[in-house]
PDB file of C-alpha atoms and ligand atoms in Angstrom:
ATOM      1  CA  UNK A   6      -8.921  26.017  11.940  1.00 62.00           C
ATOM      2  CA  UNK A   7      -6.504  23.386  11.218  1.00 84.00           C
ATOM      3  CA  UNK A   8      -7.408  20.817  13.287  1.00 93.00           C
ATOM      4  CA  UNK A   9      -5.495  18.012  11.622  1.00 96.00           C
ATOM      5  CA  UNK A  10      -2.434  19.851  10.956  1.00 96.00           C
ATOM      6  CA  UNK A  11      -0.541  16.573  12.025  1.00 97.00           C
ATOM      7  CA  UNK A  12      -1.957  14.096   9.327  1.00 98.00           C
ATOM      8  CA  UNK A  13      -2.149  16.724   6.399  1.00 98.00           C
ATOM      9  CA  UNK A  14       1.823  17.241   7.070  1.00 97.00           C
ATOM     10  CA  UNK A  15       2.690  13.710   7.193  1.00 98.00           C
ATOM     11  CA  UNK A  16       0.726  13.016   4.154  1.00 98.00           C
ATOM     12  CA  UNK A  17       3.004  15.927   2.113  1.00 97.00           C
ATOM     13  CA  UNK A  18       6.182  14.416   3.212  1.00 98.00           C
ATOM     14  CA  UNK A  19       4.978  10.841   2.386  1.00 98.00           C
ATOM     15  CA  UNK A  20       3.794  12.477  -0.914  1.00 97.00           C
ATOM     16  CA  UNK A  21       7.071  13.850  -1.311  1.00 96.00           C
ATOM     17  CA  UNK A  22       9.546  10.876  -0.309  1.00 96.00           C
ATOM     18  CA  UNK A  23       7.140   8.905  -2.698  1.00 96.00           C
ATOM     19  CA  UNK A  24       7.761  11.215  -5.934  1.00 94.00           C
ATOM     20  CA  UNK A  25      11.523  10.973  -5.025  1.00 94.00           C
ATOM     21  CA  UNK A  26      11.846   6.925  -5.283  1.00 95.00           C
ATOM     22  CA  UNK A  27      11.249   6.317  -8.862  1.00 93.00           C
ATOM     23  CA  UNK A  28       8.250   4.746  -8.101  1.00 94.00           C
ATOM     24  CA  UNK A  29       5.328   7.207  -9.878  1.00 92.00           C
ATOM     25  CA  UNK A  30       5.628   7.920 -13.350  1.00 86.00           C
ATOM     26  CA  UNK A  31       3.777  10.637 -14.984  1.00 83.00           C
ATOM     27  CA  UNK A  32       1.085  11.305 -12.289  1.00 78.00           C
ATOM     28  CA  UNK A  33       0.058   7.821 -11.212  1.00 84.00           C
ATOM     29  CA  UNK A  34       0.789   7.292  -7.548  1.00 91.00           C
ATOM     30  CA  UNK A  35      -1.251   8.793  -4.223  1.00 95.00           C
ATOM     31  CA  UNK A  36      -0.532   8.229  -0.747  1.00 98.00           C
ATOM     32  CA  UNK A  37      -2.697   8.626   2.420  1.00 98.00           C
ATOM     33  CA  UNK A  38      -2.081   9.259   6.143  1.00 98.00           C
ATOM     34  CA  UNK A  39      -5.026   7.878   8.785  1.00 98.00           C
ATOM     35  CA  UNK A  40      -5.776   9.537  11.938  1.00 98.00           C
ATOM     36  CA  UNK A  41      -7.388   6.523  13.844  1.00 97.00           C
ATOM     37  CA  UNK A  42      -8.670   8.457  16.734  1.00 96.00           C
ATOM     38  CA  UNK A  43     -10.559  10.763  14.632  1.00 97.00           C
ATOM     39  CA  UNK A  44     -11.587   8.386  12.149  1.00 97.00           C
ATOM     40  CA  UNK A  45     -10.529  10.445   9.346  1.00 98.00           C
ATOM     41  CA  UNK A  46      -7.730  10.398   6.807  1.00 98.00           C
ATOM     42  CA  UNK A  47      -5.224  13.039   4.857  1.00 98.00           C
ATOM     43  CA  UNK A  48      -4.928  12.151   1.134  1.00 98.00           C
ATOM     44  CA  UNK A  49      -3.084  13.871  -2.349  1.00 97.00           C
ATOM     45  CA  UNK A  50      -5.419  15.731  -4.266  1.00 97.00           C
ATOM     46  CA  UNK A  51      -6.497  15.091  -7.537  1.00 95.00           C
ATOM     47  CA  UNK A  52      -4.475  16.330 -10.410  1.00 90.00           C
ATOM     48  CA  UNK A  53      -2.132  18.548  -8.570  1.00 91.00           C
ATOM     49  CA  UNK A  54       1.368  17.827  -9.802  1.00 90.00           C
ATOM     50  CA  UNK A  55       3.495  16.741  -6.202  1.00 89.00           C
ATOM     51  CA  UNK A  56       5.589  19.964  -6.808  1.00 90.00           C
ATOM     52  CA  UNK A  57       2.917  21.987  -6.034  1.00 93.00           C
ATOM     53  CA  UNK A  58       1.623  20.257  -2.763  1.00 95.00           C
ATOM     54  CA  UNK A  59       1.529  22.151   0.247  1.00 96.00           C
ATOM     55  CA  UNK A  60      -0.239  21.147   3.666  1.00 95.00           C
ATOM     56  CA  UNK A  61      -2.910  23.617   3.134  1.00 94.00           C
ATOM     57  CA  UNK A  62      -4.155  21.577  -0.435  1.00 96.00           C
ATOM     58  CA  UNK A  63      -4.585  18.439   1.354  1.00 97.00           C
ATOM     59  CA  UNK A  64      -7.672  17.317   1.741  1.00 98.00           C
ATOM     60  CA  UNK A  65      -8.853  15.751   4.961  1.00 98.00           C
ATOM     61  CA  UNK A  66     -11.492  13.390   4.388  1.00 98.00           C
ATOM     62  CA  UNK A  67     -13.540  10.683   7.288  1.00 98.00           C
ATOM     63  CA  UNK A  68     -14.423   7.432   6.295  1.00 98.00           C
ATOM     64  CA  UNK A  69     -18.165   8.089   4.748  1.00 97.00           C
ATOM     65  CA  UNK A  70     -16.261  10.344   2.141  1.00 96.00           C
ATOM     66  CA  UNK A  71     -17.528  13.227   3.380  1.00 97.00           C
ATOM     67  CA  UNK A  72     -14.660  16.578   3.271  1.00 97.00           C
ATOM     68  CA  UNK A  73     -13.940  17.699   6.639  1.00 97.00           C
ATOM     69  CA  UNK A  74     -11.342  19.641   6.165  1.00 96.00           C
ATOM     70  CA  UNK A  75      -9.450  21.354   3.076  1.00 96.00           C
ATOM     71  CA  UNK A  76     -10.479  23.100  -0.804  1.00 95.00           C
ATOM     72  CA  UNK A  77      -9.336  21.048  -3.224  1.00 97.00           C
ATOM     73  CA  UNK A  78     -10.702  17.803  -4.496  1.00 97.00           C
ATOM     74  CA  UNK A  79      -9.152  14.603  -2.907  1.00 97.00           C
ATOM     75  CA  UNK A  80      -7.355  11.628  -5.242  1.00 96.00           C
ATOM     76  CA  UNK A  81      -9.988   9.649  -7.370  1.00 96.00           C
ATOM     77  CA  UNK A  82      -8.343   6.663  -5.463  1.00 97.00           C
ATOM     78  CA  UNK A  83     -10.191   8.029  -2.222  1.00 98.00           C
ATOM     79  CA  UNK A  84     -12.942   5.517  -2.125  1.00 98.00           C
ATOM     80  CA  UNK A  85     -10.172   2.980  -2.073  1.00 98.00           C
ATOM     81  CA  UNK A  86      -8.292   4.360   0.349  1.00 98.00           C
ATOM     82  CA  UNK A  87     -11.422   4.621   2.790  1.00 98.00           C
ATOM     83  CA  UNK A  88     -12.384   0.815   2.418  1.00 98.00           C
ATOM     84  CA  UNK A  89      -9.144  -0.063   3.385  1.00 98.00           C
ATOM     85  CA  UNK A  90      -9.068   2.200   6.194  1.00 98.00           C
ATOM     86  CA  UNK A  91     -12.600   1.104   7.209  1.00 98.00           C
ATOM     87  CA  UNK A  92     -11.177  -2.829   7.214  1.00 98.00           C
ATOM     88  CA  UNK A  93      -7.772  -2.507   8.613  1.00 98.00           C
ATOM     89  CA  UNK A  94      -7.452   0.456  10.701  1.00 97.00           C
ATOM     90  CA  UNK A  95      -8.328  -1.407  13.663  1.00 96.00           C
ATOM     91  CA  UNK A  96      -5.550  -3.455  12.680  1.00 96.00           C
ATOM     92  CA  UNK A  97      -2.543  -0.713  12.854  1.00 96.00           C
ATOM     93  CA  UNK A  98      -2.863   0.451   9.195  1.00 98.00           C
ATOM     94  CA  UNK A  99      -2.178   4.262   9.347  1.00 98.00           C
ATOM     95  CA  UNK A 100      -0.930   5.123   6.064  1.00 98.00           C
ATOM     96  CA  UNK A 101      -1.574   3.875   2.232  1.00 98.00           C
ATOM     97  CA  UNK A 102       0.377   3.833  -0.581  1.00 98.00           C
ATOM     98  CA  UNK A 103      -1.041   3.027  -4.403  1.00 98.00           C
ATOM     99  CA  UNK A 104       1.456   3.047  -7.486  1.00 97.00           C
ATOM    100  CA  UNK A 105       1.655   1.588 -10.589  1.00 97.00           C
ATOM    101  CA  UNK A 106       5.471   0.894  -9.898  1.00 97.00           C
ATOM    102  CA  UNK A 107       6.302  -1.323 -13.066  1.00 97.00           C
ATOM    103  CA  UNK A 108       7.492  -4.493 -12.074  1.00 98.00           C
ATOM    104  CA  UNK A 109       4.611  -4.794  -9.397  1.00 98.00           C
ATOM    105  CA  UNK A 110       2.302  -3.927 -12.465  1.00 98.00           C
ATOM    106  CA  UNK A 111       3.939  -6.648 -14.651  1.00 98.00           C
ATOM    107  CA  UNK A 112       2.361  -9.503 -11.612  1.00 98.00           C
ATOM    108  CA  UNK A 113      -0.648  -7.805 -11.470  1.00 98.00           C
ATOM    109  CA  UNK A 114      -1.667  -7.510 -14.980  1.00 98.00           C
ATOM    110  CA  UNK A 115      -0.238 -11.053 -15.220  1.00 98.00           C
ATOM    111  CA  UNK A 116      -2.714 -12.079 -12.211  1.00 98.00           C
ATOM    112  CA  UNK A 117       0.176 -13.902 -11.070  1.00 98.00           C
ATOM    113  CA  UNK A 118       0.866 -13.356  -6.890  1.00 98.00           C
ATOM    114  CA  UNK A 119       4.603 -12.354  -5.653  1.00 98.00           C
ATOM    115  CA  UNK A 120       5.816 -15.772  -4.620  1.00 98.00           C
ATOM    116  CA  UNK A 121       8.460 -15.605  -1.501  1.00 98.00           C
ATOM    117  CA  UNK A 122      11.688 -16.525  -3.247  1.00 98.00           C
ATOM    118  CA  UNK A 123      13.902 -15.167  -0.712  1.00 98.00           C
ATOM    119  CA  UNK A 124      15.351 -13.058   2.310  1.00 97.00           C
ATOM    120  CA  UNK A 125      14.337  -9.726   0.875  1.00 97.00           C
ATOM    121  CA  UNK A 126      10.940 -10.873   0.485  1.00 98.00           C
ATOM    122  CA  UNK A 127      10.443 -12.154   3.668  1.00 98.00           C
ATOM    123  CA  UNK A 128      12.063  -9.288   5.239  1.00 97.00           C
ATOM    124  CA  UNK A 129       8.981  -6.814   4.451  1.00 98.00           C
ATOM    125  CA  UNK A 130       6.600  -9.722   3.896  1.00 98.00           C
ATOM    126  CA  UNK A 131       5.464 -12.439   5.402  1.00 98.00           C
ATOM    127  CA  UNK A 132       4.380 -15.069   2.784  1.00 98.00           C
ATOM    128  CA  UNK A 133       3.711 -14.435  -1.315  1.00 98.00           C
ATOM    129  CA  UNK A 134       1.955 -11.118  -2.113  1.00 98.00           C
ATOM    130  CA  UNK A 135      -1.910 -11.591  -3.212  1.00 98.00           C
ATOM    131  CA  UNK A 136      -3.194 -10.838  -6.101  1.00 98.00           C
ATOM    132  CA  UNK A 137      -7.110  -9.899  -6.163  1.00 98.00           C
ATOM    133  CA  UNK A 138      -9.788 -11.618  -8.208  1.00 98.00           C
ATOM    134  CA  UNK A 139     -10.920  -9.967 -11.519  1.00 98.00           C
ATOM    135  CA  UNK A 140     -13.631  -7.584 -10.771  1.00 98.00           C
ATOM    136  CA  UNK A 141     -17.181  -8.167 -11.878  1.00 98.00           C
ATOM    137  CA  UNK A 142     -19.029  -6.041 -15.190  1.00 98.00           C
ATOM    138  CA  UNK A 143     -21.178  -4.633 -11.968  1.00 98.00           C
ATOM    139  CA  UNK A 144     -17.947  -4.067  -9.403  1.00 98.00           C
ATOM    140  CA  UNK A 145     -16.378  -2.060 -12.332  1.00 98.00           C
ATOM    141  CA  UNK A 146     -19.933  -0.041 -13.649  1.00 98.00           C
ATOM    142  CA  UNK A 147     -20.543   0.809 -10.028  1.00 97.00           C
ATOM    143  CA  UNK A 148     -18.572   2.030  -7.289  1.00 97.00           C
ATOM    144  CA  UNK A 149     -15.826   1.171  -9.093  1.00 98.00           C
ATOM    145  CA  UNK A 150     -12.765   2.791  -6.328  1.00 98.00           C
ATOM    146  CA  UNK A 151     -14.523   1.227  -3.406  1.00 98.00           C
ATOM    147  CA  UNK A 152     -14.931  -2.256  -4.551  1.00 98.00           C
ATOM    148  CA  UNK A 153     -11.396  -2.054  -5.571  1.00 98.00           C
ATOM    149  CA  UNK A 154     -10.897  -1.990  -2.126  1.00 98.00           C
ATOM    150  CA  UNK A 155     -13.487  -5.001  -1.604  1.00 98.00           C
ATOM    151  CA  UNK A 156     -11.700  -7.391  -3.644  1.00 98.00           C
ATOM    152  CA  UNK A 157      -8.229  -6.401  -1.578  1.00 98.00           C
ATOM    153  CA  UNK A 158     -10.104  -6.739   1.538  1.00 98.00           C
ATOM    154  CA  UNK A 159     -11.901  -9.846   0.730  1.00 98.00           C
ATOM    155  CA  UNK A 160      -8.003 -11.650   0.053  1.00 96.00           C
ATOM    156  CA  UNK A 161      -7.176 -11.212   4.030  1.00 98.00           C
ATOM    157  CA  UNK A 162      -9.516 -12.937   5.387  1.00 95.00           C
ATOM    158  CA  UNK A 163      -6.367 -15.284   6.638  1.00 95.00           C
ATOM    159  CA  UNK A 164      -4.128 -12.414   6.192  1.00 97.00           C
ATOM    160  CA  UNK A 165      -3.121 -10.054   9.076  1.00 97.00           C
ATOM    161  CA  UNK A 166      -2.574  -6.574   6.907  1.00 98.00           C
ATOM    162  CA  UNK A 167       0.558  -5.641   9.247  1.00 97.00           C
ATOM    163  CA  UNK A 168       2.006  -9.450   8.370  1.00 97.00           C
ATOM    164  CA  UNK A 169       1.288  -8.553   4.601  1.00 98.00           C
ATOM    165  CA  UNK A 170       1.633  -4.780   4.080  1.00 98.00           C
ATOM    166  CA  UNK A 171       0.822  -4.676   0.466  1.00 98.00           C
ATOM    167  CA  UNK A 172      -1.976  -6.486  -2.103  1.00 98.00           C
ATOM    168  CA  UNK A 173      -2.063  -6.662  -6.301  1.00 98.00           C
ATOM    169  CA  UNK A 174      -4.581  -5.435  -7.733  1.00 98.00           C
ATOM    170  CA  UNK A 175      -5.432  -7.370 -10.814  1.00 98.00           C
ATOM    171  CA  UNK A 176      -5.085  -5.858 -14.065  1.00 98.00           C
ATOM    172  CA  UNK A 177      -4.287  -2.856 -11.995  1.00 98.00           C
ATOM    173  CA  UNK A 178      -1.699  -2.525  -9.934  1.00 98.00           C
ATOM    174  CA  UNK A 179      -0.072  -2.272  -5.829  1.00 98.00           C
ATOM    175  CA  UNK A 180      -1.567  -0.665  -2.747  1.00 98.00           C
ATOM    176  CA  UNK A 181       1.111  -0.843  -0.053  1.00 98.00           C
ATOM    177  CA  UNK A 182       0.611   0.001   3.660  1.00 98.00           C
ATOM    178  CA  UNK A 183       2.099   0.375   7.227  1.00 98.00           C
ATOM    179  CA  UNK A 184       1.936   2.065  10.410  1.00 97.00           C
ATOM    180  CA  UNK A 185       3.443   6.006   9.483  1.00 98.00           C
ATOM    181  CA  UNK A 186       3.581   7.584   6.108  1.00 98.00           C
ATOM    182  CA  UNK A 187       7.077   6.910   5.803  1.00 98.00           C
ATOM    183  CA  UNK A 188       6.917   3.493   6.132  1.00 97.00           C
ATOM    184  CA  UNK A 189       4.233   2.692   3.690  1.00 98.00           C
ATOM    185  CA  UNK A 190       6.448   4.500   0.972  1.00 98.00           C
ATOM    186  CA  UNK A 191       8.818   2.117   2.125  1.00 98.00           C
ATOM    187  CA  UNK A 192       7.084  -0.958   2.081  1.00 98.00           C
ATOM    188  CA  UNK A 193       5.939  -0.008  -1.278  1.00 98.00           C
ATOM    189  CA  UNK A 194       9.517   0.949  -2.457  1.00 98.00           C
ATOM    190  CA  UNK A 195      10.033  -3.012  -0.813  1.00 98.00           C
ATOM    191  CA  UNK A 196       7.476  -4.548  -2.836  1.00 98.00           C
ATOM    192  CA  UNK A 197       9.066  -2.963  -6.567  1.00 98.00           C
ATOM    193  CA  UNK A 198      11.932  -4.189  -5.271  1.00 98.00           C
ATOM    194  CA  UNK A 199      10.966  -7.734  -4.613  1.00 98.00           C
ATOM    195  CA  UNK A 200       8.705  -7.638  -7.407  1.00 98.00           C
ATOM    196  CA  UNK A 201      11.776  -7.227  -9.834  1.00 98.00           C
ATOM    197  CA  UNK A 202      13.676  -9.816  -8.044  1.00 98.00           C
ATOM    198  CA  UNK A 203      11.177 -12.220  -8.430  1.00 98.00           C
ATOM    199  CA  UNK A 204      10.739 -11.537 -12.182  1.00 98.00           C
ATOM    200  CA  UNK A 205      14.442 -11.664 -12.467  1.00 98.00           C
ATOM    201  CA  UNK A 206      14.420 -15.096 -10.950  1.00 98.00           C
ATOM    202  CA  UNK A 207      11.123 -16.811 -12.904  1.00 97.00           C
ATOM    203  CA  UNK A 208      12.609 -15.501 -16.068  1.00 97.00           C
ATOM    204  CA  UNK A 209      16.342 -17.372 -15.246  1.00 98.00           C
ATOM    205  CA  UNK A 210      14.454 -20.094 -13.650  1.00 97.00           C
ATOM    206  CA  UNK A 211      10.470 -20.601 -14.230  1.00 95.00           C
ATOM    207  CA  UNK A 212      10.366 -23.438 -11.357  1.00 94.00           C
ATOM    208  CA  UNK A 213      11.880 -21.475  -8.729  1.00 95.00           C
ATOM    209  CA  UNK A 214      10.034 -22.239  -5.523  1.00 94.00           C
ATOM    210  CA  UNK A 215       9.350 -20.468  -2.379  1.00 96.00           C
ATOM    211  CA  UNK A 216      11.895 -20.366   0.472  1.00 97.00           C
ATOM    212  CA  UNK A 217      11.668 -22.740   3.411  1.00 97.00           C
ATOM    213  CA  UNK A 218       8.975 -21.507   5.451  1.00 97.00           C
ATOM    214  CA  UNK A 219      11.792 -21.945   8.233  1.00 97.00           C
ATOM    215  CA  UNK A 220      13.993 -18.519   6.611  1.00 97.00           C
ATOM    216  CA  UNK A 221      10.477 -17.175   5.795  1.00 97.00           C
ATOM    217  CA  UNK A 222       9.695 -16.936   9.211  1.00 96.00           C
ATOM    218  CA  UNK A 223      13.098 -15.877  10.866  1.00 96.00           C
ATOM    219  CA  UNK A 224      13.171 -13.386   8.198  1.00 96.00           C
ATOM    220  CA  UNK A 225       9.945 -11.718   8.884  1.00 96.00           C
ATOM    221  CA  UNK A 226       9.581 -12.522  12.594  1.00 96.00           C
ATOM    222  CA  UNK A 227      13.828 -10.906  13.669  1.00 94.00           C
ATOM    223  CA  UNK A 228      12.554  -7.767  12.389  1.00 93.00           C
ATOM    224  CA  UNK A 229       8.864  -7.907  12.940  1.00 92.00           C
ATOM    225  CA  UNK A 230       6.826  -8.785  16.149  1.00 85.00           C
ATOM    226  CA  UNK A 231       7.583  -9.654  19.845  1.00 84.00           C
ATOM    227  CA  UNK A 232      10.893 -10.861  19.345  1.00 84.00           C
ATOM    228  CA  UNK A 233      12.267  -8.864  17.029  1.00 87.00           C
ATOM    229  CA  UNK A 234      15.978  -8.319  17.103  1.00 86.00           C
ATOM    230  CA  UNK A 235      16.918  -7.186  14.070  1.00 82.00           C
ATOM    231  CA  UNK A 236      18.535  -2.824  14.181  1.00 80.00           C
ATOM    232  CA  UNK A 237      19.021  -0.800  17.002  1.00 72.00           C
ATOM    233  CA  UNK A 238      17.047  -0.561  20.218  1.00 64.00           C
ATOM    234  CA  UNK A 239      16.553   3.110  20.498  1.00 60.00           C
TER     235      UNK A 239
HETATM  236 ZN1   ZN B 328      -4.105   3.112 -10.045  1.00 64.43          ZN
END
């Protein structure tokens, strides 16, 4: 039985296109594929190096954590990954990705949130990138992976997850998100992007300040939304 075929092969290729972008070095980097019907998710396995993923060693895991389908032991981000799911799959979330993608890194160790500078920002997202609260001596002795996912969760409470497709974590680093594999891997290739611009800009100019919420939102809302416009219509 392969039952969720579909997920497990979207969640290699996203694997894949993600080892490709220059994003992961060493082995840090995991990326997850939701099946919202079912209620359960595809993730990467721990410790297998991506050039020995197939379909058949991912691991297909529901939202209690439980293994429904698959061997081998899924990412230690899992936990995570399942909070996330369990907050904004309702939402349109269908696929996760977490990095430690260096200049992301640099604003979340620096607890410092992605302010929106300009066009390429507001592009992907709508508004400056959050950065989570330090967790608690109890958050991190405990169930360390899922609150992770609590203190990400708990900065949306204004924040619609498909407006905002990405979150620092503090001291840690970025979980990135969207509706198919392929475009979380892109919106998390997005965010190192932006991330370096915006480093790139505070270190020529400390003061800079955020665009006009005006460009913000033609920015976001010609490419995103109802009345997008922005690319082809095919
Ligand atoms: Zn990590």
């Amino acid at each position: 039985v392969n039952k969720y075929a579909g997920i497990r092969e979207e969640c290699l290729a996203a694997n894949l296109l993600l080892s490709k972008t220059g994003l992961v070095d060493l082995t840090f980097g995991n990326v997850s594929v939701y099946d919202p019907t079912s209620g359960v998710f595809a993730i990467k396995p721990s410790g297998v190096p991506y050039e020995k993923l197939t379909a058949d060693s991912i691991p297909v895991v529901d939202l209690d954590g439980d293994i429904v389908e698959g061997t081998y032991k899924p990412s230690s981000d899992t936990p995570t990954h399942r909070k996330l799911y369990a907050s904004f799959g309702t939402k349109g979330v269908r696929a996760i990705v977490h990095t430690h993608s260096r200049s992301a890194v640099a604003f979340a160790q620096a607890g410092v949130e992605i302010p929106c500078l300009g066009t390429t920002h507001a592009d992907y997202f709508h508004g400056a990138i959050p950065v989570t609260r330090t967790m608690t001596r109890e958050e991190v002795a405990g169930d360390y992976e899922w609150e992770t996912g609590v203190v990400i969760v708990e900065g949306f409470a204004n924040l619609d997850p498909l407006e905002m497709p990405a979150a620092l974590v503090r001291n840690h680093g970025p979980f990135a998100w969207g509706v198919s594999g392929a475009k979380a891997v892109e919106c998390a290739q997005a965010l190192e992007i932006v991330a370096d611009g915006s480093l790139r800009t505070l270190s020529l100019s400390p003061l800079s300040i955020e665009a006009p919420q005006y460009l913000i939102d033609k920015h976001f809302y010609r490419k995103h939304g109802a009345s997008a416009y922005y690319g082809q219509k095919f």
